Amino acid sequence: MSMDGARFAKTAAIGPVPHDSAARHVAGSARYADDIPEPQEMVHLALALATIARGRIASADLEPVRAAPGVLAVLTGDDVPGINDTGPVVHDEPALALSGAGGEISYHGQALFIVVATSRKAARAAALLALIDYEEERPVLSIDDAIAAETYISAPYRMARGDAVAAIAAAPRRAKGRIGIGGQDHFYLEGQIAVATPGEGDEIHVLSSTQHPSEVQAVLAHNLLIPANAVTVEVRRMGGGFGGKETQGNLIALAAALAARVIGRPAKLRLDRDDDMILTGKRHPFRIEYEVGFDDEGRVLGVRFEQWANCGWSADLSGAIADRAMFHADNAYFYPAVEIVSHRCRTNLCSMTAFRGFGGPQGVLGAERMIAHIAEETGLDPLTVRRRNFYAPMGAIPVRSITPYGMMVEDCVIEEIVDELAAAARYAERRAAIAEWNALNPVMKRGIALSPVKFGISFTTTFLNQAGALVLIYQDGSVMLNHGGTEMGQGLYQKVAQVAAAEFGLPLSAVRITATRTDKVPNTSPTAASSGSDMNGMAVKDACDQLKARILAHLGAPDAVFASGHIRWSGGEATWEEAVKSAYFARVSLAASGFYATPKLAWNRDTGTGRPFYYFAYGAAVTEVLFDSLTGENRMLRADILHDVGRSLNPAIDLGQIEGGFIQGVGWLTTEELVWDAKGALRTHAPSTYKIPTAGDRPDEMNIRLWRKGENRELTIRRSKAVGEPPLMLGISAFLALEEALKAAAGRWRPLDAPATAERLLMAL
Amino acid sequence: MSAALTFLLNGETVEAPDAAPTTTLLDFIRYRRGLTGAKEGCAEGDCGACTVVVRELDAEGALRQRTANACIQLLPMLHGREVVTVEALGGAHPVQQAMAEGHASQCGFCTPGFVMSLWHGYTTGAETAPGAVADQIAGNLCRCTGYGPILAAAGRARAADEAPDDADRSRRRLGALRAKLNGGLDHRTAAGRFLAPRTAEEFAKAAEAAPEATILGGATDIGLWVTKQGFRPDMLIWLGDCADLDRIEEDEAGLRIGAAVSHERAMAPLAALAPDLGELWRRFASPQVRGAGTVCGNIANGSPIGDAPPALIALGAVVVLRKGAARRRLPLEDFFLAYGEQDRAPGEFVESVIVPRPADPMDLRCYKISKRFDQDISSVLAAINLSVEYGVVRLARLAFGGMAAVPKRAAAAEAALLGRAFDEEAVGDAIRALRVDFDPMSDHRAAAAYRTKAAENLLTKYFIERRFGDQRVTGRGRMIPGKLAAEAES
């Protein structure tokens, strides 16, 4: 792995410094919610889960639960003072299904009631003792089931530009195909957890492993019928999130808060891994169909996509996720005429939710399948087809620059990145060598593929594109930093601290990073959509700017520079500490709250046009695989990645996001297979049965580089670009490489559904 | 009277006379001792976030060290041993520094587990080539990093200034503890009894006297009954303190592996019998599970998808069963009667397994097909052992896992090969015969059709590999570049 450290180290604070908690991580002293010492009086909770996928509770006898050793209380929907609903957008998500004598069951694993007990073991054991009779109905599980039953979360949504049908009809060549795409479990290493501590009156404090403290706060307020100002939600760090803690922590936090209120003691709910995987949502399974018209050169003339998302039992964030799949049905390709129709299927599975990429990966995979199909039909190298369909480069005449939703792609650098990567990875040369190798090897086959990604950065729910920060300077010059972003491993806290330190010209050690709390910064957006550093970095910069302006006004030095712990201006110089002290004595406020609202956004969902994204992030990967045509087994031999993160705030953290995202994307498309049985029960609910990549799955040769020319043309924080989600889609190159190897074995193209497990690959032969 | 349950925790002597026998080491260190570095990620030994190091003295007083998943180690199994958690490393150990400076942590939740696996490698002088390190951390899952920086950290740590070796101190402490405890453990609590006899003789008597008791080996299966199914037995009798069962005897004929021998200890002797046994055991679960789990336990629990039985059956292994003073021997394949049912009487236990040496180490080839290469359960495991003399098949033992309710020989396929010229026709007949031998099921690991096709193709693979060498995706250093066709032509 290479690192262009020197180029980025423009100031001491900006550069490849380790994660803020790295030393604590390795020492085992970084505290997660379950690591905080438990007070003697703490009670422990368990959730009882439904054992059918669809139907009604006919009768429920909870006496055996109440009578079990250690049980203090059993709480049902009747015990929730408020709406008994945890739905983030639409209130269609009953928190506890058991209410009164019955209740409707919408998926296998749905939470029925809460057991409060003196120990975790007692609570979990008791939760299994309820005598529940169900009136079972036939569940709607698959996309096909939902189409047949006509069950949808919301109406279909359409985006179009030009007359796609006519363009396809008039095209010299046409192709039609489809791809089924599996879901993915987040498998954050730290399972869902919340610890609630009752305060005075109606006050409650909740430690929650959540990406969205403000929403947990709102959910608690609605359900406990208390004002938001009575609820404080705090999160110092999560042991991984990946989108799985954007909304899925709501119920966990509510259970803890409800129990704490009812019992009057601190309450903790930590889910067992199996329960976590059964109860909580996952990446949406999709089906994407396409019909494309193209010319002999492989250029798309018109295309229609029809996307079906399996949303599970409730809306959750599925609307925005399915929208994002549509926004990425173009990936990096210009479509002269296009129509995209999206269907949001309601099924009796867990409620599919946010997962790194948020629908984007499925949309991109649909586009890449279509491109592969065109390559197959035309006999062209797939990379040639990709190149011919790219959006026009930045600075070129914008004739091939408009997206299906009417936004101009003004910053397209994909061609340059792909060319640079293809050369560095010797794509053409290796592709030829592999073809020769394959001709000589009847059993083992190799495949190579390059895939690009263009990813839109901003929440497409426009109002979420705002962030707040609180920066405090104390008399000794030390700085306390707080903002609405949450830390789940992505290095956001450190990047934002680097921004603050650089703004003040201080070493990083002068800036104290503190836990995200709803009582410090209100009304925050989820840490999601890759937007954490962009938005919180700017909000912090705003606060720093205010403080700097006050200090400068106090010093009477408008032209001063903050650097190396000093403030220097034409008339003099002061140390940071001196300046702060003197500002304090002059009664200057040393606290500031910063704010940021992403500019330029204008998205009109009714017309399906506008500018939903501030900018795009780009990257590309070349992956080579080895495939065993007798067993379907395969592994990656080499991966080369070139990714644009703009001017990196922290190249080490960015490289980590790229590598981790790539491997996670590969896992999604290869070994991570979710299996539900015919009754809707998840059969892969633990690491013994659900297989995320291990160290041995990493390709032996991996070359990851940040694109040297990267610079955000928009005025983002220090001209950086978001990096959290886009690299996940680079894993698509591995899937395409497997299809290439399979083609070498089968003698012809055999398009696969994802994930491409060894079984799928072998059975396709 | 035995001594109270006592062990060393980061050098400190800890007694837990009142701990329920099924208390897990992880719960004990996290919630009773406040050592929260080790995390619970899955409570089934599959993620490694709870990895700790366990040290003990063997019969000769030499220090043994292994990594363990604290989540499925039952506390009494640590009696007389030392547990090292991440807290003992102090934060500045070369492994920790290499991890921190090398950006090997993101969310950090899995990190203490990785640190302990790497520390184990560091203190035992394990290889630091990335492929070797990948094997050492195969039992640790990370969802953030993509593993590159972690793999690199092992080498960086080795290149740094050497950390002081605490093995001698540990050996002395364990010696002193052993002298003090002086005997086996009979841990009786209100929640049940945990008995740890010291000899095979004592064990056999205890098991015969308490036929309803659960016999415990490494707890890599029973530990999950405890954490996932609420298993709370009245009595556990543990094999792990019987020094005379913790032996591997080797002679011209092969190996005899005692009941208490872990997979990790058996690995090298097995690999010496046949290279493919080494490769199979390399991919057997994870270092943590291999360090705790026993070869005989993998037989005794009767799983249709255990990795050891097919390979051992293919070699003609014999299992030695003991009840009281009475012993009997069974061909291993006859031990498995039906799903969940073995030929073992109450009070009887698997005392050892005798593994014959193959005529030629390369006669045996083992193929493990699983969704993921490392730390996964087989969907199909084929172990094929053929002796071919002058072109004729003189011995044919084909055993499969994942193809039936028990690990099973492919009798019809064997018959199709035996005495025949080893050629495509015979192999084709054997492949067709597999349909007579097996009618596999579909589950979340694999569909029946895939199992059948893979099993058939593995016979083809065996045939090809015997002629042209290995054709495999896995097996680091064993990947074959494009010489096959050239050789085939010559």
Tab-separated table of C-alpha atoms in Angstrom, chain A residues 137-426:
chain	number	residue	atom	x	y	z
A	137	GLU	CA	-51.018	-16.697	8.020
A	138	ARG	CA	-49.004	-17.448	4.954
A	139	PRO	CA	-46.138	-14.956	4.912
A	140	VAL	CA	-45.101	-12.745	2.007
A	141	LEU	CA	-41.360	-13.279	1.838
A	142	SER	CA	-39.880	-12.698	-1.574
A	143	ILE	CA	-40.193	-9.961	-4.143
A	144	ASP	CA	-42.261	-12.380	-6.204
A	145	ASP	CA	-44.551	-12.983	-3.237
A	146	ALA	CA	-45.025	-9.245	-2.793
A	147	ILE	CA	-45.757	-8.685	-6.462
A	148	ALA	CA	-48.354	-11.468	-6.360
A	149	ALA	CA	-49.895	-10.192	-3.129
A	150	GLU	CA	-49.546	-6.565	-4.217
A	151	THR	CA	-48.013	-5.508	-0.932
A	152	TYR	CA	-45.947	-2.357	-1.127
A	153	ILE	CA	-44.490	0.179	1.279
A	154	SER	CA	-45.397	3.012	-1.036
A	155	ALA	CA	-46.389	3.718	-4.614
A	156	PRO	CA	-43.910	3.058	-7.415
A	157	TYR	CA	-41.639	5.965	-8.216
A	158	ARG	CA	-40.433	6.911	-11.651
A	159	MET	CA	-37.542	8.963	-12.936
A	160	ALA	CA	-37.121	9.596	-16.637
A	161	ARG	CA	-35.413	11.767	-19.160
A	162	GLY	CA	-36.175	11.577	-22.860
A	163	ASP	CA	-38.186	8.799	-24.454
A	164	ALA	CA	-36.396	5.631	-23.416
A	165	VAL	CA	-38.879	3.267	-25.017
A	166	ALA	CA	-38.563	4.963	-28.392
A	167	ALA	CA	-34.769	5.175	-28.130
A	168	ILE	CA	-34.514	1.463	-27.339
A	169	ALA	CA	-36.876	0.590	-30.188
A	170	ALA	CA	-34.850	2.659	-32.625
A	171	ALA	CA	-31.467	1.327	-31.493
A	172	PRO	CA	-29.497	-0.978	-33.802
A	173	ARG	CA	-29.020	-3.470	-30.956
A	174	ARG	CA	-31.010	-4.372	-27.910
A	175	ALA	CA	-30.510	-6.471	-24.804
A	176	LYS	CA	-32.726	-7.405	-21.944
A	177	GLY	CA	-31.727	-8.949	-18.683
A	178	ARG	CA	-32.009	-9.048	-14.944
A	179	ILE	CA	-30.087	-9.576	-11.777
A	180	GLY	CA	-31.194	-10.727	-8.348
A	181	ILE	CA	-29.193	-9.135	-5.564
A	182	GLY	CA	-29.009	-10.505	-2.046
A	183	GLY	CA	-29.139	-8.492	1.148
A	184	GLN	CA	-26.364	-8.173	3.686
A	185	ASP	CA	-26.135	-8.205	7.431
A	186	HIS	CA	-24.119	-5.366	8.913
A	187	PHE	CA	-22.299	-7.606	11.322
A	188	TYR	CA	-20.999	-4.708	13.367
A	189	LEU	CA	-18.850	-6.454	15.965
A	190	GLU	CA	-20.605	-4.644	18.810
A	191	GLY	CA	-24.243	-5.690	18.843
A	192	GLN	CA	-27.103	-3.347	19.585
A	193	ILE	CA	-27.059	-2.004	23.117
A	194	ALA	CA	-28.507	0.769	25.241
A	195	VAL	CA	-28.167	1.723	28.880
A	196	ALA	CA	-30.787	4.040	30.347
A	197	THR	CA	-30.492	5.867	33.644
A	198	PRO	CA	-33.510	7.650	35.098
A	199	GLY	CA	-32.913	11.153	36.392
A	200	GLU	CA	-35.066	13.553	38.350
A	201	GLY	CA	-38.701	13.827	37.356
A	202	ASP	CA	-39.165	12.814	33.758
A	203	GLU	CA	-35.502	13.127	32.847
A	204	ILE	CA	-33.685	10.222	31.333
A	205	HIS	CA	-30.157	9.664	30.096
A	206	VAL	CA	-29.461	6.977	27.514
A	207	LEU	CA	-26.159	5.601	26.369
A	208	SER	CA	-27.006	4.231	22.981
A	209	SER	CA	-24.960	2.569	20.287
A	210	THR	CA	-26.571	4.714	17.618
A	211	GLN	CA	-25.609	6.665	14.535
A	212	HIS	CA	-28.543	8.986	15.148
A	213	PRO	CA	-28.789	10.266	18.724
A	214	SER	CA	-31.344	12.935	17.855
A	215	GLU	CA	-33.709	10.357	16.469
A	216	VAL	CA	-33.342	8.117	19.498
A	217	GLN	CA	-34.181	11.199	21.526
A	218	ALA	CA	-37.287	11.866	19.439
A	219	VAL	CA	-38.420	8.239	19.542
A	220	LEU	CA	-38.069	8.170	23.308
A	221	ALA	CA	-39.976	11.430	23.653
A	222	HIS	CA	-42.859	10.196	21.481
A	223	ASN	CA	-43.093	6.888	23.212
A	224	LEU	CA	-42.590	8.015	26.798
A	225	LEU	CA	-44.701	11.147	26.285
A	226	ILE	CA	-42.035	13.460	27.560
A	227	PRO	CA	-40.524	16.492	25.860
A	228	ALA	CA	-37.269	16.079	23.975
A	229	ASN	CA	-35.527	18.270	26.520
A	230	ALA	CA	-36.052	15.575	29.132
A	231	VAL	CA	-34.070	13.053	27.103
A	232	THR	CA	-30.296	13.059	26.791
A	233	VAL	CA	-28.793	10.591	24.375
A	234	GLU	CA	-25.060	10.024	24.465
A	235	VAL	CA	-22.692	7.995	22.337
A	236	ARG	CA	-18.924	8.111	22.636
A	237	ARG	CA	-18.238	5.369	20.124
A	238	MET	CA	-19.856	2.414	18.455
A	239	GLY	CA	-18.217	-0.899	17.731
A	240	GLY	CA	-19.168	-0.540	14.082
A	241	GLY	CA	-22.344	0.795	12.515
A	242	PHE	CA	-22.335	0.676	8.699
A	243	GLY	CA	-25.899	1.994	8.666
A	244	GLY	CA	-27.155	-0.733	10.955
A	245	LYS	CA	-27.370	1.709	13.825
A	246	GLU	CA	-29.054	4.554	11.964
A	247	THR	CA	-32.551	3.479	13.002
A	248	GLN	CA	-32.155	-0.029	14.370
A	249	GLY	CA	-31.084	1.170	17.789
A	250	ASN	CA	-34.396	2.967	18.335
A	251	LEU	CA	-36.199	-0.024	19.783
A	252	ILE	CA	-33.240	-1.040	21.924
A	253	ALA	CA	-32.969	2.424	23.449
A	254	LEU	CA	-36.719	2.637	23.926
A	255	ALA	CA	-36.782	-0.684	25.771
A	256	ALA	CA	-34.016	0.423	28.107
A	257	ALA	CA	-35.605	3.813	28.726
A	258	LEU	CA	-39.052	2.352	29.290
A	259	ALA	CA	-37.755	-0.194	31.787
A	260	ALA	CA	-35.673	2.429	33.572
A	261	ARG	CA	-38.738	4.610	33.930
A	262	VAL	CA	-41.038	1.854	35.101
A	263	ILE	CA	-38.571	0.276	37.548
A	264	GLY	CA	-36.813	3.476	38.527
A	265	ARG	CA	-33.394	1.902	38.184
A	266	PRO	CA	-30.711	1.947	35.479
A	267	ALA	CA	-31.577	-0.557	32.768
A	268	LYS	CA	-29.473	-2.215	30.123
A	269	LEU	CA	-30.449	-4.091	27.005
A	270	ARG	CA	-27.668	-5.819	25.128
A	271	LEU	CA	-28.818	-8.145	22.385
A	272	ASP	CA	-27.343	-11.569	21.915
A	273	ARG	CA	-25.801	-11.859	18.437
A	274	ASP	CA	-28.426	-14.270	17.158
A	275	ASP	CA	-31.271	-12.069	18.370
A	276	ASP	CA	-29.554	-9.039	16.886
A	277	MET	CA	-29.339	-10.655	13.471
A	278	ILE	CA	-32.896	-11.976	13.600
A	279	LEU	CA	-34.483	-8.783	14.923
A	280	THR	CA	-32.721	-5.995	13.090
A	281	GLY	CA	-32.809	-4.877	9.471
A	282	LYS	CA	-30.295	-5.512	6.732
A	283	ARG	CA	-29.301	-4.309	3.286
A	284	HIS	CA	-32.253	-4.530	0.898
A	285	PRO	CA	-32.399	-7.510	-1.410
A	286	PHE	CA	-33.174	-6.254	-4.907
A	287	ARG	CA	-34.196	-7.429	-8.294
A	288	ILE	CA	-33.255	-5.240	-11.219
A	289	GLU	CA	-34.450	-5.725	-14.778
A	290	TYR	CA	-33.230	-3.716	-17.712
A	291	GLU	CA	-33.797	-3.259	-21.358
A	292	VAL	CA	-31.160	-1.362	-23.243
A	293	GLY	CA	-30.731	-0.134	-26.792
A	294	PHE	CA	-27.172	0.449	-27.968
A	295	ASP	CA	-25.030	0.786	-31.049
A	296	ASP	CA	-22.304	-1.425	-32.465
A	297	GLU	CA	-19.708	0.532	-30.529
A	298	GLY	CA	-21.442	-0.383	-27.289
A	299	ARG	CA	-22.820	3.073	-26.644
A	300	VAL	CA	-26.092	3.164	-24.743
A	301	LEU	CA	-28.821	4.959	-26.703
A	302	GLY	CA	-31.697	4.336	-24.377
A	303	VAL	CA	-32.295	2.237	-21.288
A	304	ARG	CA	-35.118	1.254	-18.971
A	305	PHE	CA	-34.515	-0.057	-15.487
A	306	GLU	CA	-37.123	-1.578	-13.289
A	307	GLN	CA	-36.014	-2.026	-9.692
A	308	TRP	CA	-37.744	-4.002	-6.983
A	309	ALA	CA	-36.586	-3.602	-3.394
A	310	ASN	CA	-37.513	-6.062	-0.686
A	311	CYS	CA	-38.183	-3.609	2.127
A	312	GLY	CA	-39.351	-6.023	4.776
A	313	TRP	CA	-42.284	-5.356	7.065
A	314	SER	CA	-42.093	-1.611	7.625
A	315	ALA	CA	-41.088	1.520	5.762
A	316	ASP	CA	-38.065	2.463	7.898
A	317	LEU	CA	-35.756	4.317	5.466
A	318	SER	CA	-36.744	2.228	2.450
A	319	GLY	CA	-38.162	5.164	0.500
A	320	ALA	CA	-34.882	7.070	0.494
A	321	ILE	CA	-32.896	3.873	-0.027
A	322	ALA	CA	-34.919	2.849	-3.065
A	323	ASP	CA	-34.565	6.429	-4.328
A	324	ARG	CA	-30.797	6.215	-4.026
A	325	ALA	CA	-30.773	2.963	-5.959
A	326	MET	CA	-32.482	4.915	-8.751
A	327	PHE	CA	-30.028	7.809	-8.441
A	328	HIS	CA	-27.254	5.301	-9.046
A	329	ALA	CA	-28.800	3.334	-11.872
A	330	ASP	CA	-26.454	5.349	-14.087
A	331	ASN	CA	-23.312	4.743	-12.042
A	332	ALA	CA	-20.732	6.639	-14.130
A	333	TYR	CA	-22.583	6.328	-17.420
A	334	PHE	CA	-24.458	8.805	-19.517
A	335	TYR	CA	-27.837	7.631	-20.811
A	336	PRO	CA	-29.227	9.665	-23.702
A	337	ALA	CA	-32.737	8.478	-22.872
A	338	VAL	CA	-33.655	6.718	-19.678
A	339	GLU	CA	-36.514	5.563	-17.544
A	340	ILE	CA	-36.141	4.104	-14.063
A	341	VAL	CA	-39.097	2.678	-12.213
A	342	SER	CA	-38.831	1.594	-8.601
A	343	HIS	CA	-41.120	-0.712	-6.629
A	344	ARG	CA	-40.915	-0.909	-2.853
A	345	CYS	CA	-42.145	-4.322	-1.775
A	346	ARG	CA	-43.552	-4.926	1.675
A	347	THR	CA	-42.789	-8.414	2.958
A	348	ASN	CA	-42.796	-10.339	6.201
A	349	LEU	CA	-39.069	-10.081	6.764
A	350	CYS	CA	-37.127	-7.828	9.128
A	351	SER	CA	-37.320	-4.210	8.041
A	352	MET	CA	-34.491	-3.667	5.590
A	353	THR	CA	-32.551	-0.576	6.474
A	354	ALA	CA	-29.564	1.642	5.809
A	355	PHE	CA	-26.338	-0.107	4.925
A	356	ARG	CA	-23.204	1.611	3.596
A	357	GLY	CA	-24.187	2.810	0.150
A	358	PHE	CA	-27.885	3.052	1.048
A	359	GLY	CA	-29.318	1.472	-2.108
A	360	GLY	CA	-26.560	2.928	-4.261
A	361	PRO	CA	-24.651	-0.357	-4.527
A	362	GLN	CA	-27.668	-2.185	-5.871
A	363	GLY	CA	-28.308	0.537	-8.443
A	364	VAL	CA	-24.658	0.503	-9.515
A	365	LEU	CA	-24.627	-3.283	-9.790
A	366	GLY	CA	-27.678	-3.077	-12.078
A	367	ALA	CA	-25.799	-0.653	-14.325
A	368	GLU	CA	-22.704	-2.842	-14.373
A	369	ARG	CA	-24.750	-5.900	-15.268
A	370	MET	CA	-26.204	-3.992	-18.204
A	371	ILE	CA	-22.722	-2.915	-19.334
A	372	ALA	CA	-21.457	-6.490	-19.092
A	373	HIS	CA	-24.389	-7.544	-21.220
A	374	ILE	CA	-23.568	-4.976	-23.887
A	375	ALA	CA	-19.954	-6.162	-23.876
A	376	GLU	CA	-21.173	-9.705	-24.325
A	377	GLU	CA	-23.453	-8.759	-27.215
A	378	THR	CA	-20.876	-6.622	-28.996
A	379	GLY	CA	-17.865	-8.788	-28.232
A	380	LEU	CA	-16.033	-5.742	-26.927
A	381	ASP	CA	-13.815	-5.672	-23.864
A	382	PRO	CA	-16.147	-4.613	-21.038
A	383	LEU	CA	-13.715	-1.840	-20.166
A	384	THR	CA	-14.075	-0.444	-23.674
A	385	VAL	CA	-17.836	-0.356	-23.249
A	386	ARG	CA	-17.465	1.319	-19.878
A	387	ARG	CA	-15.143	3.981	-21.266
A	388	ARG	CA	-17.431	4.755	-24.171
A	389	ASN	CA	-20.350	5.422	-21.879
A	390	PHE	CA	-18.699	7.578	-19.225
A	391	TYR	CA	-20.075	10.994	-18.465
A	392	ALA	CA	-18.153	13.790	-20.155
A	393	PRO	CA	-15.068	14.801	-18.192
A	394	MET	CA	-15.003	17.890	-16.048
A	395	GLY	CA	-14.267	20.889	-18.192
A	396	ALA	CA	-15.450	19.289	-21.428
A	397	ILE	CA	-18.439	20.570	-23.334
A	398	PRO	CA	-21.306	19.244	-21.225
A	399	VAL	CA	-23.124	17.321	-23.938
A	400	ARG	CA	-22.977	13.997	-22.133
A	401	SER	CA	-23.278	15.304	-18.612
A	402	ILE	CA	-26.873	15.156	-17.563
A	403	THR	CA	-28.109	12.514	-15.149
A	404	PRO	CA	-31.471	10.747	-15.380
A	405	TYR	CA	-32.700	13.178	-12.718
A	406	GLY	CA	-31.608	16.285	-14.546
A	407	MET	CA	-28.526	17.154	-12.527
A	408	MET	CA	-25.437	18.160	-14.474
A	409	VAL	CA	-22.343	16.113	-13.650
A	410	GLU	CA	-19.866	18.961	-13.431
A	411	ASP	CA	-17.037	17.195	-11.675
A	412	CYS	CA	-16.605	13.975	-13.649
A	413	VAL	CA	-13.080	12.585	-13.317
A	414	ILE	CA	-13.866	8.930	-13.863
A	415	GLU	CA	-12.173	8.653	-17.216
A	416	GLU	CA	-8.900	9.977	-15.890
A	417	ILE	CA	-9.042	7.702	-12.852
A	418	VAL	CA	-9.893	4.636	-14.905
A	419	ASP	CA	-7.149	5.314	-17.425
A	420	GLU	CA	-4.593	5.839	-14.714
A	421	LEU	CA	-5.687	2.709	-12.878
A	422	ALA	CA	-5.870	0.528	-15.978
A	423	ALA	CA	-2.309	1.523	-16.805
A	424	ALA	CA	-0.987	1.036	-13.269
A	425	ALA	CA	-2.685	-2.329	-12.922
A	426	ARG	CA	-1.661	-3.369	-16.446
